[in-house]
CSV table of C-alpha atoms in Angstrom, one decimal:
chain,number,residue,atom,x,y,z
A,52,UNK,CA,-196.7,134.7,-62.3
A,53,UNK,CA,-193.4,132.9,-62.8
A,54,UNK,CA,-192.2,131.9,-59.3
A,55,UNK,CA,-188.8,130.3,-58.4
A,56,UNK,CA,-187.9,128.7,-55.1
A,57,UNK,CA,-184.2,128.6,-54.2
A,58,UNK,CA,-183.5,125.3,-52.3
A,59,UNK,CA,-180.8,126.1,-49.7
A,60,UNK,CA,-178.8,123.1,-48.4
A,61,UNK,CA,-175.6,122.4,-46.6
A,62,UNK,CA,-173.8,119.2,-47.5
A,63,UNK,CA,-176.9,117.8,-49.1
A,64,UNK,CA,-179.1,118.5,-46.0
A,65,UNK,CA,-181.9,120.9,-47.1
A,66,UNK,CA,-182.7,123.8,-44.9
A,67,UNK,CA,-186.4,123.3,-43.9
A,68,UNK,CA,-187.3,126.8,-44.7
A,69,UNK,CA,-186.8,125.9,-48.4
A,70,UNK,CA,-189.9,123.7,-48.2
A,71,UNK,CA,-191.8,126.4,-46.5
A,72,UNK,CA,-190.9,128.7,-49.4
A,73,UNK,CA,-192.0,126.1,-51.9
A,74,UNK,CA,-195.4,125.8,-50.1
A,75,UNK,CA,-195.9,129.6,-50.3
A,76,UNK,CA,-194.9,129.6,-53.9
A,77,UNK,CA,-197.5,127.0,-54.8
A,78,UNK,CA,-200.2,129.3,-53.7
A,79,UNK,CA,-199.4,131.5,-56.7
A,80,UNK,CA,-199.5,128.6,-59.2
A,81,UNK,CA,-196.8,126.4,-60.7
A,82,UNK,CA,-193.3,126.8,-59.3
A,83,UNK,CA,-189.7,126.0,-60.3
A,84,UNK,CA,-187.2,124.9,-57.7
A,85,UNK,CA,-183.6,126.0,-58.1
A,86,UNK,CA,-181.0,123.5,-57.0
A,87,UNK,CA,-177.2,124.1,-57.1
A,88,UNK,CA,-174.5,121.7,-55.9
A,89,UNK,CA,-172.8,118.4,-56.8
A,90,UNK,CA,-174.5,115.1,-56.6
A,91,UNK,CA,-177.9,116.7,-56.3
A,92,UNK,CA,-180.2,113.7,-57.2
A,93,UNK,CA,-181.6,113.3,-53.7
A,94,UNK,CA,-182.3,117.0,-53.3
A,95,UNK,CA,-183.9,117.2,-56.8
A,96,UNK,CA,-186.1,114.2,-55.9
A,97,UNK,CA,-187.2,115.8,-52.6
A,98,UNK,CA,-188.0,119.1,-54.4
A,99,UNK,CA,-190.4,117.3,-56.7
A,100,UNK,CA,-192.0,115.4,-53.8
A,101,UNK,CA,-192.5,118.7,-51.9
A,102,UNK,CA,-194.4,120.2,-54.8
A,103,UNK,CA,-192.0,121.6,-57.4
A,104,UNK,CA,-193.4,121.4,-61.0
A,105,UNK,CA,-190.0,121.9,-62.4
A,106,UNK,CA,-186.5,121.6,-61.0
A,107,UNK,CA,-183.7,123.7,-62.6
A,108,UNK,CA,-180.5,122.1,-61.5
A,109,UNK,CA,-176.9,123.1,-61.8
A,110,UNK,CA,-175.1,119.9,-60.8
A,111,UNK,CA,-171.4,120.6,-61.0
A,112,UNK,CA,-168.3,119.8,-59.0
A,113,UNK,CA,-167.6,123.6,-59.1
A,114,UNK,CA,-170.7,124.1,-56.9
A,115,UNK,CA,-170.0,121.3,-54.5
A,116,UNK,CA,-169.6,123.7,-51.6
A,117,UNK,CA,-171.4,127.1,-51.3
A,118,UNK,CA,-169.3,130.0,-52.5
A,119,UNK,CA,-171.0,133.3,-53.1
A,120,UNK,CA,-169.4,134.2,-56.5
A,121,UNK,CA,-170.3,131.1,-58.6
A,122,UNK,CA,-173.6,130.7,-57.0
A,123,UNK,CA,-174.6,134.3,-57.6
A,124,UNK,CA,-173.2,134.3,-61.1
A,125,UNK,CA,-175.1,131.2,-62.0
A,126,UNK,CA,-178.4,132.3,-60.4
A,127,UNK,CA,-178.2,135.8,-61.9
A,128,UNK,CA,-177.5,134.3,-65.4
A,129,UNK,CA,-180.5,132.0,-65.1
A,130,UNK,CA,-182.8,134.8,-63.9
A,131,UNK,CA,-181.6,137.1,-66.7
A,132,UNK,CA,-182.3,134.5,-69.3
A,133,UNK,CA,-185.6,133.0,-68.0
A,134,UNK,CA,-187.0,136.1,-66.4
A,135,UNK,CA,-188.9,134.9,-63.3
A,136,UNK,CA,-191.1,137.4,-61.5
A,137,UNK,CA,-190.5,136.3,-58.0
A,138,UNK,CA,-187.6,134.3,-56.3
A,139,UNK,CA,-188.4,133.0,-52.8
A,140,UNK,CA,-185.6,131.9,-50.5
A,141,UNK,CA,-185.5,130.8,-46.8
A,142,UNK,CA,-183.7,133.2,-44.6
A,143,UNK,CA,-180.1,131.9,-43.8
A,144,UNK,CA,-176.7,133.5,-43.8
A,145,UNK,CA,-176.1,132.0,-47.3
A,146,UNK,CA,-179.3,133.3,-48.8
A,147,UNK,CA,-178.9,136.8,-47.4
A,148,UNK,CA,-175.6,137.1,-49.2
A,149,UNK,CA,-176.8,135.4,-52.4
A,150,UNK,CA,-180.0,137.4,-52.8
A,151,UNK,CA,-178.2,140.7,-52.2
A,152,UNK,CA,-175.5,139.9,-54.8
A,153,UNK,CA,-178.0,138.7,-57.4
A,154,UNK,CA,-180.2,141.8,-56.9
A,155,UNK,CA,-177.2,144.0,-57.6
A,156,UNK,CA,-176.4,142.0,-60.7
A,157,UNK,CA,-180.0,142.3,-62.0
A,158,UNK,CA,-180.7,145.8,-60.7
A,159,UNK,CA,-183.6,144.4,-58.7
A,160,UNK,CA,-184.7,144.4,-55.1
A,161,UNK,CA,-184.6,142.3,-52.0
A,162,UNK,CA,-187.3,141.9,-49.3
A,163,UNK,CA,-186.0,140.1,-46.2
A,164,UNK,CA,-187.3,138.1,-43.3
A,165,UNK,CA,-191.0,138.4,-44.4
A,166,UNK,CA,-194.0,136.9,-42.7
A,167,UNK,CA,-196.7,137.5,-45.3
A,168,UNK,CA,-196.7,138.1,-49.1
A,169,UNK,CA,-199.2,139.2,-51.7
A,170,UNK,CA,-198.9,139.7,-55.4
A,171,UNK,CA,-200.8,142.7,-56.8
A,172,UNK,CA,-201.3,143.6,-60.5
A,173,UNK,CA,-200.7,142.0,-63.9
A,174,UNK,CA,-197.4,140.0,-64.0
A,175,UNK,CA,-196.8,141.1,-67.6
A,176,UNK,CA,-197.2,144.8,-67.0
A,177,UNK,CA,-197.6,146.1,-63.4
A,178,UNK,CA,-196.8,143.3,-60.9
A,179,UNK,CA,-196.1,144.5,-57.4
A,180,UNK,CA,-194.9,142.2,-54.6
A,181,UNK,CA,-196.3,143.4,-51.2
A,182,UNK,CA,-194.7,141.9,-48.1
A,183,UNK,CA,-195.2,142.2,-44.4
A,184,UNK,CA,-192.3,141.8,-41.9
A,185,UNK,CA,-191.9,142.4,-38.2
A,186,UNK,CA,-189.6,145.2,-37.0
A,187,UNK,CA,-188.7,146.7,-33.7
A,188,UNK,CA,-188.4,143.4,-32.0
A,189,UNK,CA,-191.8,142.3,-33.4
A,190,UNK,CA,-193.7,145.3,-31.9
A,191,UNK,CA,-194.5,146.7,-35.4
A,192,UNK,CA,-195.4,145.1,-38.7
A,193,UNK,CA,-194.0,146.9,-41.7
A,194,UNK,CA,-195.4,146.6,-45.3
A,195,UNK,CA,-193.0,147.0,-48.2
A,196,UNK,CA,-193.6,147.0,-51.9
A,197,UNK,CA,-191.2,145.9,-54.7
A,198,UNK,CA,-192.1,146.4,-58.3
A,199,UNK,CA,-188.7,145.4,-59.7
A,200,UNK,CA,-188.2,142.0,-61.4
A,201,UNK,CA,-187.3,139.5,-60.2
A,202,UNK,CA,-188.1,140.3,-56.6
A,203,UNK,CA,-185.9,138.4,-54.2
A,204,UNK,CA,-187.8,137.6,-51.1
A,205,UNK,CA,-186.4,135.7,-48.0
A,206,UNK,CA,-188.9,134.1,-45.7
A,207,UNK,CA,-189.0,134.3,-41.9
A,208,UNK,CA,-188.4,130.9,-40.4
A,209,UNK,CA,-191.6,129.0,-39.6
A,210,UNK,CA,-193.8,131.9,-40.7
A,211,UNK,CA,-195.3,129.7,-43.4
A,212,UNK,CA,-196.5,126.0,-43.3
A,213,UNK,CA,-194.3,123.3,-44.6
A,214,UNK,CA,-196.1,121.2,-47.2
A,215,UNK,CA,-196.4,117.4,-46.9
A,216,UNK,CA,-194.2,115.5,-49.3
A,217,UNK,CA,-195.9,113.3,-51.9
A,218,UNK,CA,-193.7,110.2,-52.4
A,219,UNK,CA,-192.8,109.4,-56.0
A,220,UNK,CA,-194.0,112.8,-57.4
A,221,UNK,CA,-192.0,114.0,-60.4
A,222,UNK,CA,-192.0,116.9,-62.8
A,223,UNK,CA,-189.8,118.6,-65.4
A,224,UNK,CA,-186.1,118.4,-64.9
A,225,UNK,CA,-184.1,121.3,-66.6
A,226,UNK,CA,-180.2,121.3,-66.6
A,227,UNK,CA,-178.6,124.6,-66.1
A,228,UNK,CA,-175.1,125.8,-67.1
A,229,UNK,CA,-172.7,126.7,-64.2
A,230,UNK,CA,-171.1,130.1,-64.2
A,231,UNK,CA,-168.1,129.3,-62.0
A,232,UNK,CA,-164.8,131.0,-61.4
A,233,UNK,CA,-161.5,130.1,-59.6
A,234,UNK,CA,-161.3,133.1,-57.2
A,235,UNK,CA,-161.9,131.1,-54.1
A,236,UNK,CA,-162.2,127.5,-53.0
A,237,UNK,CA,-163.7,125.7,-49.9
A,238,UNK,CA,-161.4,123.1,-48.4
A,239,UNK,CA,-163.7,122.1,-45.5
A,240,UNK,CA,-165.8,123.2,-42.6
A,241,UNK,CA,-165.2,123.2,-38.8
A,242,UNK,CA,-168.0,121.7,-36.8
A,243,UNK,CA,-168.8,124.6,-34.4
A,244,UNK,CA,-172.6,124.5,-34.5
A,245,UNK,CA,-174.9,122.5,-32.2
A,246,UNK,CA,-175.9,119.0,-33.3
A,247,UNK,CA,-179.4,120.4,-34.0
A,248,UNK,CA,-179.5,123.9,-35.4
A,249,UNK,CA,-181.5,126.0,-32.9
A,250,UNK,CA,-183.0,127.9,-35.8
A,251,UNK,CA,-184.7,124.7,-37.0
A,252,UNK,CA,-185.2,122.8,-33.7
A,253,UNK,CA,-188.8,122.1,-32.5
A,254,UNK,CA,-187.4,121.8,-28.9
A,255,UNK,CA,-184.8,124.0,-27.3
A,256,UNK,CA,-183.5,123.3,-23.8
A,257,UNK,CA,-181.8,126.5,-22.6
A,258,UNK,CA,-179.5,127.3,-19.7
A,259,UNK,CA,-178.2,130.5,-18.2
A,260,UNK,CA,-175.8,131.7,-15.5
A,261,UNK,CA,-177.4,129.4,-12.9
A,262,UNK,CA,-175.7,126.4,-14.4
A,263,UNK,CA,-172.4,127.7,-12.8
A,264,UNK,CA,-173.9,127.5,-9.3
A,265,UNK,CA,-172.9,124.0,-8.1
A,266,UNK,CA,-170.2,124.3,-5.4
A,267,UNK,CA,-170.2,120.5,-4.8
A,268,UNK,CA,-168.2,120.0,-8.0
A,269,UNK,CA,-165.2,121.9,-6.5
A,270,UNK,CA,-164.5,123.6,-9.8
A,271,UNK,CA,-164.1,127.2,-10.9
A,272,UNK,CA,-167.1,129.1,-12.3
A,273,UNK,CA,-166.4,128.4,-15.9
A,274,UNK,CA,-165.6,124.7,-15.5
A,275,UNK,CA,-168.7,124.3,-13.4
A,276,UNK,CA,-170.9,126.0,-16.0
A,277,UNK,CA,-169.5,123.8,-18.7
A,278,UNK,CA,-170.4,120.7,-16.7
A,279,UNK,CA,-173.8,122.2,-16.2
A,280,UNK,CA,-174.3,122.6,-19.9
A,281,UNK,CA,-173.3,118.9,-20.4
A,282,UNK,CA,-176.4,118.1,-18.3
A,283,UNK,CA,-178.5,120.5,-20.4
A,284,UNK,CA,-177.2,118.7,-23.5
A,285,UNK,CA,-178.2,115.3,-22.1
A,286,UNK,CA,-181.8,116.5,-21.6
A,287,UNK,CA,-181.8,118.1,-25.0
A,288,UNK,CA,-180.7,114.7,-26.5
A,289,UNK,CA,-183.5,112.9,-24.7
A,290,UNK,CA,-186.1,115.3,-26.0
A,291,UNK,CA,-184.6,115.4,-29.6
A,292,UNK,CA,-183.9,119.1,-29.3
A,293,UNK,CA,-181.1,121.5,-29.3
A,294,UNK,CA,-179.1,123.3,-26.5
A,295,UNK,CA,-179.8,127.0,-26.0
A,296,UNK,CA,-178.1,129.5,-23.8
A,297,UNK,CA,-178.6,133.0,-22.5
A,298,UNK,CA,-176.4,135.9,-23.5
A,299,UNK,CA,-174.9,136.0,-20.1
A,300,UNK,CA,-173.8,132.4,-20.4
A,301,UNK,CA,-172.4,133.0,-23.8
A,302,UNK,CA,-170.5,136.1,-22.7
A,303,UNK,CA,-169.2,134.2,-19.8
A,304,UNK,CA,-167.6,131.7,-22.1
A,305,UNK,CA,-169.7,128.8,-20.8
A,306,UNK,CA,-170.8,127.9,-24.3
A,307,UNK,CA,-170.4,129.1,-27.9
A,308,UNK,CA,-172.5,131.8,-29.6
A,309,UNK,CA,-174.1,129.2,-31.9
A,310,UNK,CA,-176.4,128.3,-28.9
A,311,UNK,CA,-177.5,131.8,-28.0
A,312,UNK,CA,-181.2,132.5,-27.8
A,313,UNK,CA,-183.2,135.7,-27.2
A,314,UNK,CA,-183.3,139.1,-28.9
A,315,UNK,CA,-179.5,139.1,-29.6
A,316,UNK,CA,-179.4,135.4,-30.4
A,317,UNK,CA,-180.6,133.2,-33.1
A,318,UNK,CA,-184.2,132.7,-32.0
């Protein structure tokens, strides 16, 4: 079975779920990592060290910042030409968009946020990708089958183990052609997220409406709560974690949605 792993990154920082996807892919045999961007030498090196047998890289200034159109066009063209059976991706906002666009381009299918995966049948004739994913707030496990090729599958964060890197490991490097356009450009990003992404953090220190209950400060409710979250942030920094918040705290304007945890939050 020909398996590809899409390495999702932001400003050169690889999303940890990419390595989890690579580890899962290795259970089915040799894997190719897909790397898009500009100045991707460090990401390419890391992909080899985490287990990729081949890295297919489109290193181009046109791909310096993620944009759906050129990324989808490039990945779809590669998949159409090289015909992988399975493309694994971590689950992020970018990969949800990218996998859906590519599946439309290739008349294929997308299986999202999965927690288990099996390959059934002969890859050359009757391959079926069978996945399990939690639904109804995790109360039910759903099994879904995809027989279209390539099957795009996004992995639930931390559902699969992250492999240990092997320093100095190398493999086959393949250069890919970029399918770019000029419909949109990215001029920059605003820093609105927490210093540590709560979706990736091993430790989350969370606060709720109670942080606004400190009359000794002599401030209004919102200002008191914001001071309270500064203390929560100090503790999170000491523990090397991220700041979380309840929905009530977010709705009250104490802190931004990027920090929300729980059923309607990020984790």
